[in-house]
Short mmCIF file of C-alpha atoms and ligand atoms in Angstrom, two decimals:
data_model
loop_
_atom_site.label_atom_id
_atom_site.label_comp_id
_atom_site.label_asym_id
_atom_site.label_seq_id
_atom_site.Cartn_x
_atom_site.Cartn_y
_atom_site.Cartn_z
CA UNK A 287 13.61 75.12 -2.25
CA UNK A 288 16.72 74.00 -1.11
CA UNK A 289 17.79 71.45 -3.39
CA UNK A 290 16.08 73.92 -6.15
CA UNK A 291 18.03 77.13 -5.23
CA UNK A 292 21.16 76.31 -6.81
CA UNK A 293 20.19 75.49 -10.41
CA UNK A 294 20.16 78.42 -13.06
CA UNK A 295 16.97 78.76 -14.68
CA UNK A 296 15.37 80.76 -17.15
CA UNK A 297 12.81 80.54 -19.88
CA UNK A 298 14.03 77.52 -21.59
CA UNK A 299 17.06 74.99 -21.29
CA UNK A 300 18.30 72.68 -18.76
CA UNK A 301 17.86 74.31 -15.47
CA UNK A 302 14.23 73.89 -15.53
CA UNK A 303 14.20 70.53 -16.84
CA UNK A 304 16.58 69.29 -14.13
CA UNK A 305 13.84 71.35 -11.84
CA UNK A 306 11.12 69.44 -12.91
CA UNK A 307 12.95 66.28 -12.75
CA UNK A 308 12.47 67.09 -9.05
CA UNK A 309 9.38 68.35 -8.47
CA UNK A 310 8.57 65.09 -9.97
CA UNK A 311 9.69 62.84 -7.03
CA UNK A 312 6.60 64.64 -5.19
CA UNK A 313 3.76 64.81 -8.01
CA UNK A 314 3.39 62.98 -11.30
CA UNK A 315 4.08 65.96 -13.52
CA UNK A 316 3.87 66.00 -17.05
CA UNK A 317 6.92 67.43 -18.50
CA UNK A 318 5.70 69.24 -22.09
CA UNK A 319 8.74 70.34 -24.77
CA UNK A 320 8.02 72.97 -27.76
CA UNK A 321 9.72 73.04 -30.24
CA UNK A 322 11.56 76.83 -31.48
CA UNK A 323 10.13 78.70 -33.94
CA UNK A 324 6.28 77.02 -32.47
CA UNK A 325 3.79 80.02 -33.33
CA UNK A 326 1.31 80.73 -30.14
CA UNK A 327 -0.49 83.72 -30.68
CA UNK A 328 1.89 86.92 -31.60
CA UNK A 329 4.77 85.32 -30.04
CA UNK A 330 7.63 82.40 -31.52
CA UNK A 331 9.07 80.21 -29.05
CA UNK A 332 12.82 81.41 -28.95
CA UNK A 333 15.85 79.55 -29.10
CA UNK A 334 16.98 77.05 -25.97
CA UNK A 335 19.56 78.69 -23.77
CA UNK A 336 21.89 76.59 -21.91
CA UNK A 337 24.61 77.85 -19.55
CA UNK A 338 28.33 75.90 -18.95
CA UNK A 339 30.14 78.34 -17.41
CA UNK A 340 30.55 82.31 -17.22
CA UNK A 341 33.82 84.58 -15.84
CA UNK A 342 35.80 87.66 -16.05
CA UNK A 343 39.61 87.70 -15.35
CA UNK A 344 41.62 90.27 -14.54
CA UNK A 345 45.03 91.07 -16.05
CA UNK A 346 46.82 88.88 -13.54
CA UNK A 347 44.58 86.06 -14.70
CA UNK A 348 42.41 86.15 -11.33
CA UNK A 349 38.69 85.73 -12.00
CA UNK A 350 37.05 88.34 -10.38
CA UNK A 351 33.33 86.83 -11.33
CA UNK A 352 32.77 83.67 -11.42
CA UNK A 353 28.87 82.14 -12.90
CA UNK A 354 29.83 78.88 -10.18
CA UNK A 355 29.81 80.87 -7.16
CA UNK A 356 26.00 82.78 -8.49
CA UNK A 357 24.54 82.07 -11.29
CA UNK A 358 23.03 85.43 -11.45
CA UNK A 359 26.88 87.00 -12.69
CA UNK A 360 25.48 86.50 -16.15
CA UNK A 361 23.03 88.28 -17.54
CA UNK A 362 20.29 85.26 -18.12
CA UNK A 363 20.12 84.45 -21.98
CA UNK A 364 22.97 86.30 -22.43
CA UNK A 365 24.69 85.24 -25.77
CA UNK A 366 28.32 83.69 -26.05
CA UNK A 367 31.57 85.21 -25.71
CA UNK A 368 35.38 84.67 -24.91
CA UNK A 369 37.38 87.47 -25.76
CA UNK A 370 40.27 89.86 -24.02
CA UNK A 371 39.18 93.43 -23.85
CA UNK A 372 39.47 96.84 -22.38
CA UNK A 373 37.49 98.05 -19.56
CA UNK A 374 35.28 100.97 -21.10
CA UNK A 375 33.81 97.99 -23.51
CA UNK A 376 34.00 95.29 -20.55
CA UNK A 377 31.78 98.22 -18.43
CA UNK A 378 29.16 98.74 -21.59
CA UNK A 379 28.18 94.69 -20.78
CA UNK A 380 27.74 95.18 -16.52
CA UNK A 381 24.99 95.39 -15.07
CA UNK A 382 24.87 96.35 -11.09
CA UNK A 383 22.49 98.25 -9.32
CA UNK A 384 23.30 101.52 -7.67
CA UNK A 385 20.64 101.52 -4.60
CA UNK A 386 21.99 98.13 -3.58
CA UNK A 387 25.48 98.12 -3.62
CA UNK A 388 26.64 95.07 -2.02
CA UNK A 389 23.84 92.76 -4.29
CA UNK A 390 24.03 91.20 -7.66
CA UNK A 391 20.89 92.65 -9.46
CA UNK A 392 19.06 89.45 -11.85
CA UNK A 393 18.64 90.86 -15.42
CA UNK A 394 17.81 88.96 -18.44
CA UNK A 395 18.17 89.39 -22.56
CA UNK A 396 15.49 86.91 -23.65
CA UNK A 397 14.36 88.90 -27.01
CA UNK A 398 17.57 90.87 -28.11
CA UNK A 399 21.24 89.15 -28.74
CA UNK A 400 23.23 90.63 -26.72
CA UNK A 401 26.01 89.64 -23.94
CA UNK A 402 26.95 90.61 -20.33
CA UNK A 403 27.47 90.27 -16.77
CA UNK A 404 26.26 91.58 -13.63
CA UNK A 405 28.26 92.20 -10.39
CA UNK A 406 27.61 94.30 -7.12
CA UNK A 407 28.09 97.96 -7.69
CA UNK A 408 30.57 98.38 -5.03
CA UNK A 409 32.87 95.76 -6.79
CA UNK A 410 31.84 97.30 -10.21
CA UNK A 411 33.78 100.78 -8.93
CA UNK A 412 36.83 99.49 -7.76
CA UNK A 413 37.45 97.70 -11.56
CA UNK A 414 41.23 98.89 -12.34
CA UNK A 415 41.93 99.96 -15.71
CA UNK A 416 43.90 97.42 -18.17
CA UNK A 417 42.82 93.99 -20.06
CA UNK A 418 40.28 91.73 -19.06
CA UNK A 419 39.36 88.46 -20.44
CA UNK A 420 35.74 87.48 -20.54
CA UNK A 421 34.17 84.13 -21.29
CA UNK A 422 30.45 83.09 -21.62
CA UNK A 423 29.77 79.49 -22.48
CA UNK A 424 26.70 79.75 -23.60
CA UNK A 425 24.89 78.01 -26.65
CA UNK A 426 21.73 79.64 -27.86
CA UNK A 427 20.38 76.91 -30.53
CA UNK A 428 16.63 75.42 -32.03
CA UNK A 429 15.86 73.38 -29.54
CA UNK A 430 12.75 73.22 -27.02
CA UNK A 431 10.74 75.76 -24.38
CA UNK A 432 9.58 73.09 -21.43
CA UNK A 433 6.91 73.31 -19.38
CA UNK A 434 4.94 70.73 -16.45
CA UNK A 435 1.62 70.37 -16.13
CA UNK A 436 -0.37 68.14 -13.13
CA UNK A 437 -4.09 67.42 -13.81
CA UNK A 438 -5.76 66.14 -10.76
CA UNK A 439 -9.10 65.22 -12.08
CA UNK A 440 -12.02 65.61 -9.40
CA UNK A 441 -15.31 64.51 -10.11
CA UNK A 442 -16.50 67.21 -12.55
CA UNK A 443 -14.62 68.60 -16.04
CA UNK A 444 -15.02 72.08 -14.04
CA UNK A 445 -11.61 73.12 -13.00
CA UNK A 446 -9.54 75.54 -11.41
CA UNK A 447 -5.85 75.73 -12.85
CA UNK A 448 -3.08 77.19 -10.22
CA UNK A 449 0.02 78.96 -12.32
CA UNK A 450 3.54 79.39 -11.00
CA UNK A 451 6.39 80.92 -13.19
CA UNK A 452 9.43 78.58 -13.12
CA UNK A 453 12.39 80.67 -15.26
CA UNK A 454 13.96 82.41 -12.50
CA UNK A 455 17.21 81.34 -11.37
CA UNK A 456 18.93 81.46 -7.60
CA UNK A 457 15.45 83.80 -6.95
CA UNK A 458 13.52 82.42 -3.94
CA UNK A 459 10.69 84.35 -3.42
CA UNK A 460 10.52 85.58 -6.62
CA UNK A 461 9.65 82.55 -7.25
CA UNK A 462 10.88 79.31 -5.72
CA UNK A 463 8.30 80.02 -3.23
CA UNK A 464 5.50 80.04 -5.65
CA UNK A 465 6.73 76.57 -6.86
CA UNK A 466 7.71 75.03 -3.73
CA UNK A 467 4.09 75.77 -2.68
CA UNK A 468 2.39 74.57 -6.04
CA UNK A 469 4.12 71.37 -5.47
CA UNK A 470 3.39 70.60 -2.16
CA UNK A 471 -0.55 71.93 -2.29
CA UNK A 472 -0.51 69.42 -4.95
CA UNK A 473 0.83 66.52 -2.84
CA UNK A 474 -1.84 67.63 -0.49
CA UNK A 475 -4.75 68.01 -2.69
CA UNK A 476 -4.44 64.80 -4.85
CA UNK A 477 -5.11 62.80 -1.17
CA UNK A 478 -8.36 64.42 -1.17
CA UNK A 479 -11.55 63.34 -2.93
CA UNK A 480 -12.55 66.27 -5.45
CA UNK A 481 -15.13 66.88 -6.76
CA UNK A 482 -13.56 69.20 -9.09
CA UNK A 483 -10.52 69.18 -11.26
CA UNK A 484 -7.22 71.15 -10.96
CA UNK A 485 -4.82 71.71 -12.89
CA UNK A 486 -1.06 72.89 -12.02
CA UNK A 487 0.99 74.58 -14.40
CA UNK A 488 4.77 75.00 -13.71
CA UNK A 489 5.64 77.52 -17.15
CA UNK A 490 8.46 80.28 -17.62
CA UNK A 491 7.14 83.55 -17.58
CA UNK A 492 4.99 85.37 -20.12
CA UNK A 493 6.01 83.06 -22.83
CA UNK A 494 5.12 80.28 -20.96
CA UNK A 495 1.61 80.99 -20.27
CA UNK A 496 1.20 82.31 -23.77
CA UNK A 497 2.08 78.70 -25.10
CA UNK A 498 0.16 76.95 -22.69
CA UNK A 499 -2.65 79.05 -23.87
CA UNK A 500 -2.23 78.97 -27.29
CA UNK A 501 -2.29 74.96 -26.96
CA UNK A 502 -5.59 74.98 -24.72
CA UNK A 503 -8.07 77.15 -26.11
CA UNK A 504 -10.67 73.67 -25.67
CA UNK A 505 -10.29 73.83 -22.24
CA UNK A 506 -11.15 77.09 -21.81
CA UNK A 507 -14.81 77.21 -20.93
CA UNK A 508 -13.92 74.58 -18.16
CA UNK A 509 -11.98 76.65 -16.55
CA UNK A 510 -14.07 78.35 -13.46
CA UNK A 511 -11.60 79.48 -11.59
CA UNK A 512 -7.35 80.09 -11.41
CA UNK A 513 -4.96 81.72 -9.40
CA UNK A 514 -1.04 82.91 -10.17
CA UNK A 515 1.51 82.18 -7.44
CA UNK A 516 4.06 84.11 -6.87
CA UNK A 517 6.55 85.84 -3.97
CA UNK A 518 4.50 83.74 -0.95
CA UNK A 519 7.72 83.52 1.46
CA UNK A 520 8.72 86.83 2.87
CA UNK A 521 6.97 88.15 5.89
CA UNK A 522 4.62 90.85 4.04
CA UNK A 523 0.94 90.45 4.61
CA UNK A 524 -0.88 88.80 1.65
CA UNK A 525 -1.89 90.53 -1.32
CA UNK A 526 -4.69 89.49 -3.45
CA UNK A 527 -5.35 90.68 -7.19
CA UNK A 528 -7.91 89.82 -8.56
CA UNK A 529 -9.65 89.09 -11.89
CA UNK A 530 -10.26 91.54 -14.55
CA UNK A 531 -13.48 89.93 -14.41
CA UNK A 532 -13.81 90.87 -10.99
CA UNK A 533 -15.84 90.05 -8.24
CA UNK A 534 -15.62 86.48 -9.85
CA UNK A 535 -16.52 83.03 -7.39
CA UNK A 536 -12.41 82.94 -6.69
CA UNK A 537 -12.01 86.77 -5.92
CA UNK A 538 -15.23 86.22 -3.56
CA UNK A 539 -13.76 83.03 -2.07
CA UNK A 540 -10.13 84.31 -1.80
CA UNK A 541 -11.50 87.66 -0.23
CA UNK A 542 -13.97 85.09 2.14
CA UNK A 543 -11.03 83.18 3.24
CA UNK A 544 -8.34 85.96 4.36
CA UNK A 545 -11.29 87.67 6.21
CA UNK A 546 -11.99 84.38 8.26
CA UNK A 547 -8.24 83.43 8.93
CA UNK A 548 -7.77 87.23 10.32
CA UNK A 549 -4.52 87.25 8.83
CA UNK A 550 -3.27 90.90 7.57
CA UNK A 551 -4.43 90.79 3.88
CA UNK A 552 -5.54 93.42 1.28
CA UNK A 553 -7.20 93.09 -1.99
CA UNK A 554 -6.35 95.05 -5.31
CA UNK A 555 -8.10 95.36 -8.56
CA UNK A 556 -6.74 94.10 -11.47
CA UNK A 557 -4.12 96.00 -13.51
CA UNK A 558 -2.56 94.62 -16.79
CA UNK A 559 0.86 94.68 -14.88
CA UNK A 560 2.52 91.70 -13.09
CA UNK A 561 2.80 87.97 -13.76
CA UNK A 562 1.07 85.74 -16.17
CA UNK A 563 -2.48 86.77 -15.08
CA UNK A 564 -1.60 89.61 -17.87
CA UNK A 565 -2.43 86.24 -20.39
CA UNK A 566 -4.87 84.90 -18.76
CA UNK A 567 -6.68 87.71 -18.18
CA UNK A 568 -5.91 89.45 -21.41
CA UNK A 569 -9.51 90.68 -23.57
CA UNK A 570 -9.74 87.67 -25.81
CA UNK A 571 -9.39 84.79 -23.06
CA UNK A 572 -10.38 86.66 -19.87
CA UNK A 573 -10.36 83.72 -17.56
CA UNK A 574 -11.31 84.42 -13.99
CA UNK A 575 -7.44 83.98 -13.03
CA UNK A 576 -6.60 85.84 -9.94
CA UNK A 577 -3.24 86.13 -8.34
CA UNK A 578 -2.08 85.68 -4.55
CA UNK A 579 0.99 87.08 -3.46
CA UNK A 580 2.77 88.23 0.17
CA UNK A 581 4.93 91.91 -0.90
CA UNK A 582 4.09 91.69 -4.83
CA UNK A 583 7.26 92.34 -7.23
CA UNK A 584 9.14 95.72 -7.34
CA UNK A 585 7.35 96.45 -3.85
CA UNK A 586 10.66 94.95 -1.79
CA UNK A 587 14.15 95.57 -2.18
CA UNK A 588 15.65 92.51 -1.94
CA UNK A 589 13.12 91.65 -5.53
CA UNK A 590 15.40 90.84 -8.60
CA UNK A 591 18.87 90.68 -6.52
CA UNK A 592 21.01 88.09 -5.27
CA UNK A 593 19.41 89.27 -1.53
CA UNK A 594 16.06 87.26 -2.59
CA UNK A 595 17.99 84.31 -1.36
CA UNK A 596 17.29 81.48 1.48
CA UNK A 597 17.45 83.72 4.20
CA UNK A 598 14.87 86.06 2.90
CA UNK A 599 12.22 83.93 2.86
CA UNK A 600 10.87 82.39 6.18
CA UNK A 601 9.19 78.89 7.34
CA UNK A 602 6.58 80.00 8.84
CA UNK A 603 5.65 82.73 6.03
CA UNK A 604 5.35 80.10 3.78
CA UNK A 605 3.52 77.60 6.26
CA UNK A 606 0.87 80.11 6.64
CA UNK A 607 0.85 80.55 2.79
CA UNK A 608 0.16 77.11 2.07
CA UNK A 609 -2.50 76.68 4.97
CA UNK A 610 -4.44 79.50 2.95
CA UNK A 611 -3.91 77.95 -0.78
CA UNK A 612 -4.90 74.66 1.33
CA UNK A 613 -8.01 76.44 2.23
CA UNK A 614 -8.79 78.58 -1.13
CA UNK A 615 -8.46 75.43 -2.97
CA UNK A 616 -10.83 73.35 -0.19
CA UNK A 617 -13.42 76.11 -0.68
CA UNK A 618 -13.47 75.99 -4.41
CA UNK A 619 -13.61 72.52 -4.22
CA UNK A 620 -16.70 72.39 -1.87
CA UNK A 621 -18.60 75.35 -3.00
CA UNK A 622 -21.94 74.79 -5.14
CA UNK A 623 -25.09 76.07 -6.17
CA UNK A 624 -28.51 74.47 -5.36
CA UNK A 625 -32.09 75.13 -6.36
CA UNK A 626 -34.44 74.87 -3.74
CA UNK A 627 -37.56 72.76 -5.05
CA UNK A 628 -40.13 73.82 -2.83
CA UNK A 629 -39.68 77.37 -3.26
CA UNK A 630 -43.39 78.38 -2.37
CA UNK A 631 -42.95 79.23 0.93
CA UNK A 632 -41.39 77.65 3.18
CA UNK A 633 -41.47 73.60 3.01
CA UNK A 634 -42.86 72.26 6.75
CA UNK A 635 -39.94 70.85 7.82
CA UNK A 636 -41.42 68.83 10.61
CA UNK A 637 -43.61 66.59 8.93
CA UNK A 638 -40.06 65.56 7.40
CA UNK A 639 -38.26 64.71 10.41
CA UNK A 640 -36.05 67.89 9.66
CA UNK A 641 -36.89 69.07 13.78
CA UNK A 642 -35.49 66.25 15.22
CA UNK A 643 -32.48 66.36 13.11
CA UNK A 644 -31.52 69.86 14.51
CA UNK A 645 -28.84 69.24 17.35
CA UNK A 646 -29.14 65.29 16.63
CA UNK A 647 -25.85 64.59 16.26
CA UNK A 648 -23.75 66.22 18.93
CA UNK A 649 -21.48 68.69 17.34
CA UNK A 650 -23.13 68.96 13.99
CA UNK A 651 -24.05 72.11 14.70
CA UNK A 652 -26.77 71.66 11.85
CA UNK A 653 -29.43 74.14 12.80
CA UNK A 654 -32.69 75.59 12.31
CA UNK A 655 -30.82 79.23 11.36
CA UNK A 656 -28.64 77.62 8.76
CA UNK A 657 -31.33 75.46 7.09
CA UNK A 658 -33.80 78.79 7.10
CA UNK A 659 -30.67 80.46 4.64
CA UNK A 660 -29.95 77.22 2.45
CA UNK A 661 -33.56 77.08 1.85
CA UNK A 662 -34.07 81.12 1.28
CA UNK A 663 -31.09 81.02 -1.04
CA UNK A 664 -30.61 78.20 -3.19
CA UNK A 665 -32.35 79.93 -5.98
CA UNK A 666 -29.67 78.84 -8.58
CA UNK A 667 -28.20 82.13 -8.36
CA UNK A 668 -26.51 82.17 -4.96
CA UNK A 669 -23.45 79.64 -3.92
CA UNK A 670 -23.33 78.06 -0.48
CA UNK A 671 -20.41 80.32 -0.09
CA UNK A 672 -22.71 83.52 -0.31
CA UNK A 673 -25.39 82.17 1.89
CA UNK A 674 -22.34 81.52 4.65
CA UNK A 675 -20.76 84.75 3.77
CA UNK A 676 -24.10 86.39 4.26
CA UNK A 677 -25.66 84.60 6.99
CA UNK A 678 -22.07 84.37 9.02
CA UNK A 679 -22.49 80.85 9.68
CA UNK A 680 -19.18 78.54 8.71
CA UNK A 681 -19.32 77.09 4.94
CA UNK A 682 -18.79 73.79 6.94
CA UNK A 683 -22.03 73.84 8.78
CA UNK A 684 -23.83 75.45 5.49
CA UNK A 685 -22.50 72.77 3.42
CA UNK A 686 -23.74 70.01 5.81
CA UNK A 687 -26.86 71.66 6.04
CA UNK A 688 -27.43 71.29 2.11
CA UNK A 689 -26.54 67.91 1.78
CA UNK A 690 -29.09 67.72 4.65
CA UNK A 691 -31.72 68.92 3.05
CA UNK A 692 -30.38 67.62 -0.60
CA UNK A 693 -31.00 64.19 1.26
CA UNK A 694 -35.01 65.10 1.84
CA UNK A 695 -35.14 66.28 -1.66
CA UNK A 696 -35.62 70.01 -1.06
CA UNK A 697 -32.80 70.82 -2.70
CA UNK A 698 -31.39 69.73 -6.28
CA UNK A 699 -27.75 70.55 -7.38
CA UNK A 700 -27.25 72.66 -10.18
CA UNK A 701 -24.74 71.04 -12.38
CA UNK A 702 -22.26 72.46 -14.39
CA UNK A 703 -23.04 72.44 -17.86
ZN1 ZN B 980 10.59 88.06 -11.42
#
């Protein structure tokens, strides 16, 4: 987040390039470029912005803001300028923000030409009158929107796709956070055997996802399960949105997980407000995306300002954030559904051996209780993750107990697709 922090982002050009150039040194990603004027659903990928330099000098030639000491001093996609003029004009391109004097607010022009700056309000008053000489080096020209994707691929076509927004600048919760912790639950994950796949999508915001989209509509029915990242490192409890299908296998393994952990947590409904689970979740694709968050956006003042820096987001917020996505992800992984094939009553169990398997192996914990509920509820309907959730007995001993019993041919998986 560190080595990220610096470099000014936004929906296309070089900043996230060079940012994916480094999340690469920790996962394979696949670095995707789209051409301007590319058609994906109502939208047009816009022109590339790139970003040289960006000041304002007063009429003894002092520069008074300066894009090298924050990149958030220019309004993000902000076209060129370099020109001297008067103060009322220079004031019609500022931006500040009046409940947060001392902070640089983060605004952005991606759909309308325009140009401008923005500064701390309390600097913004003291602006004498007189000549001031402003220069944008900007170039806004047909060039490419970039995105990364990172396909683990597990046993099974059935995947889960986790989403992070990459076209903030010198933003870290909002959202270096949600890529910091994409990147390393990646790392993590792609040690593990899977049995499913997962994809990782590193896209600029909104048009990003709508691209992605637009180029993936095969995948679609493979996709099971997904989840947005976003604002994971300040110290607010976790906030989970979920589907607009609701009540999906994430939202009831997201919801499963927070419980267990006992962390503070609560869970909204979805609303067609907030982060790219707007696309994914819009009528005509309506994937079971869901979206995990600590404070969400607009609920925390430092959100959108130059105060969303380092210091605001903490170690241990995000250590706990990535144990949970470490967890989620685990879950889907492991969850399935069986059929039991002796559903006529119970199957006798000792003529089996089943008896002397219960307690066998010290620390198993594979008993009676838990094979009774794999049994009763493996109708093809219910998920391990139910019968655990229901019974209160940990998925770990649940999922045991099926492969138990999967072993003695009671049980038979039922397979995607
Ligand atoms: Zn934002």
């Amino acid at each position: 987040m560190t080595e990220l922090y610096p470099i000014c982002r936004s929906i296309t050009g070089n900043g996230v390039r060079d940012s994916l150039k480094i999340l690469q040194r920790y996962i394979p990603i696949k670095i995707h470029e789209v051409p301007t004027g590319t058609k994906a659903f109502d939208w047009t990928v816009p022109k590339e912005w790139n970003i040289k330099d960006g000041w304002i000098k007063d009429a003894s030639g002092k520069k008074i803001i300066d894009f090298k000491s924050s990149n958030l001093h220019v309004l993000n996609y902000s076209a060129p300028i370099k020109n001297k003029i008067g103060l009322e004009e220079l004031k019609e391109h500022i931006f500040t923000d009046l409940d947060h004097p001392d902070w640089i607010p983060y605004r952005t022009s991606y759909y309308q030409e325009t140009w401008g700056f923005c500064m701390a309000h309390h600097q913004f008053i003291e602006l004498s009158p007189g000549q001031y000489e402003v220069n944008i080096d900007t170039t806004l020209k047909n060039g490419h929107l970039t995105y990364g994707e990172y396909f683990i691929k597990g046993e099974s076509d059935e995947e889960m796709i986790i989403s992070c927004h990459i076209c903030h600048p010198s933003l870290c919760n909002d959202n270096l956070s949600g890529i910091t912790l994409a990147t390393f639950l990646a790392r993590q994950m792609r040690q593990r055997k899977l049995k499913k796949s997962f994809r990782f999508l590193f896209i600029p915001g909104t048009i990003g996802s709508i691209v992605w989209l637009s180029r993936n509509e095969h995948l679609f029915s493979n996709i099971k399960q997904g989840l947005v990242l976003a604002n994971l490192g300040d110290n607010g409890p976790i906030v989970y949105k979920k589907s607009r299908i609701g009540n999906s296998e994430l939202d009831k393994t997201v919801e499963f997980v927070l419980k267990n952990r006992q962390v503070d947590y609560s869970i909204r409904d979805f609303m067609p407000y907030g982060y790219d689970e707007r696309q994914y979740c819009s009528p005509g694709i309506n994937l079971p995306v869901g979206r995990i968050t600590r404070t969400p956006h607009n609920e925390y003042p430092e959100y959108h300002t130059s105060a969303d820096n380092l210091d605001f987001v903490d170690d241990s917020s995000l250590a706990v954030s990535l144990e949970i996505l470490l967890e989620i992800t685990e879950l889907v992984d492991g969850n399935r559904k069986y059929m039991n094939l002796q559903p006529k009553c119970e199957p006798q169990l000792g003529r089996r051996g089943l008896y002397e398997a219960l307690g066998g192996k010290s620390g198993d914990k594979i008993n009676q209780l838990a094979m009774l509920w794999v049994l009763n509820y493996s109708d093809g309907e219910h998920s391990l993750l139910d019968i655990s959730n229901r019974s209160n007995i940990e998925f770990k001993i649940i999922s045991d107990t099926a492969d138990l019993l999967r072993a003695h041919g009671l049980l038979e998986e039922v397979v995607y697709r």
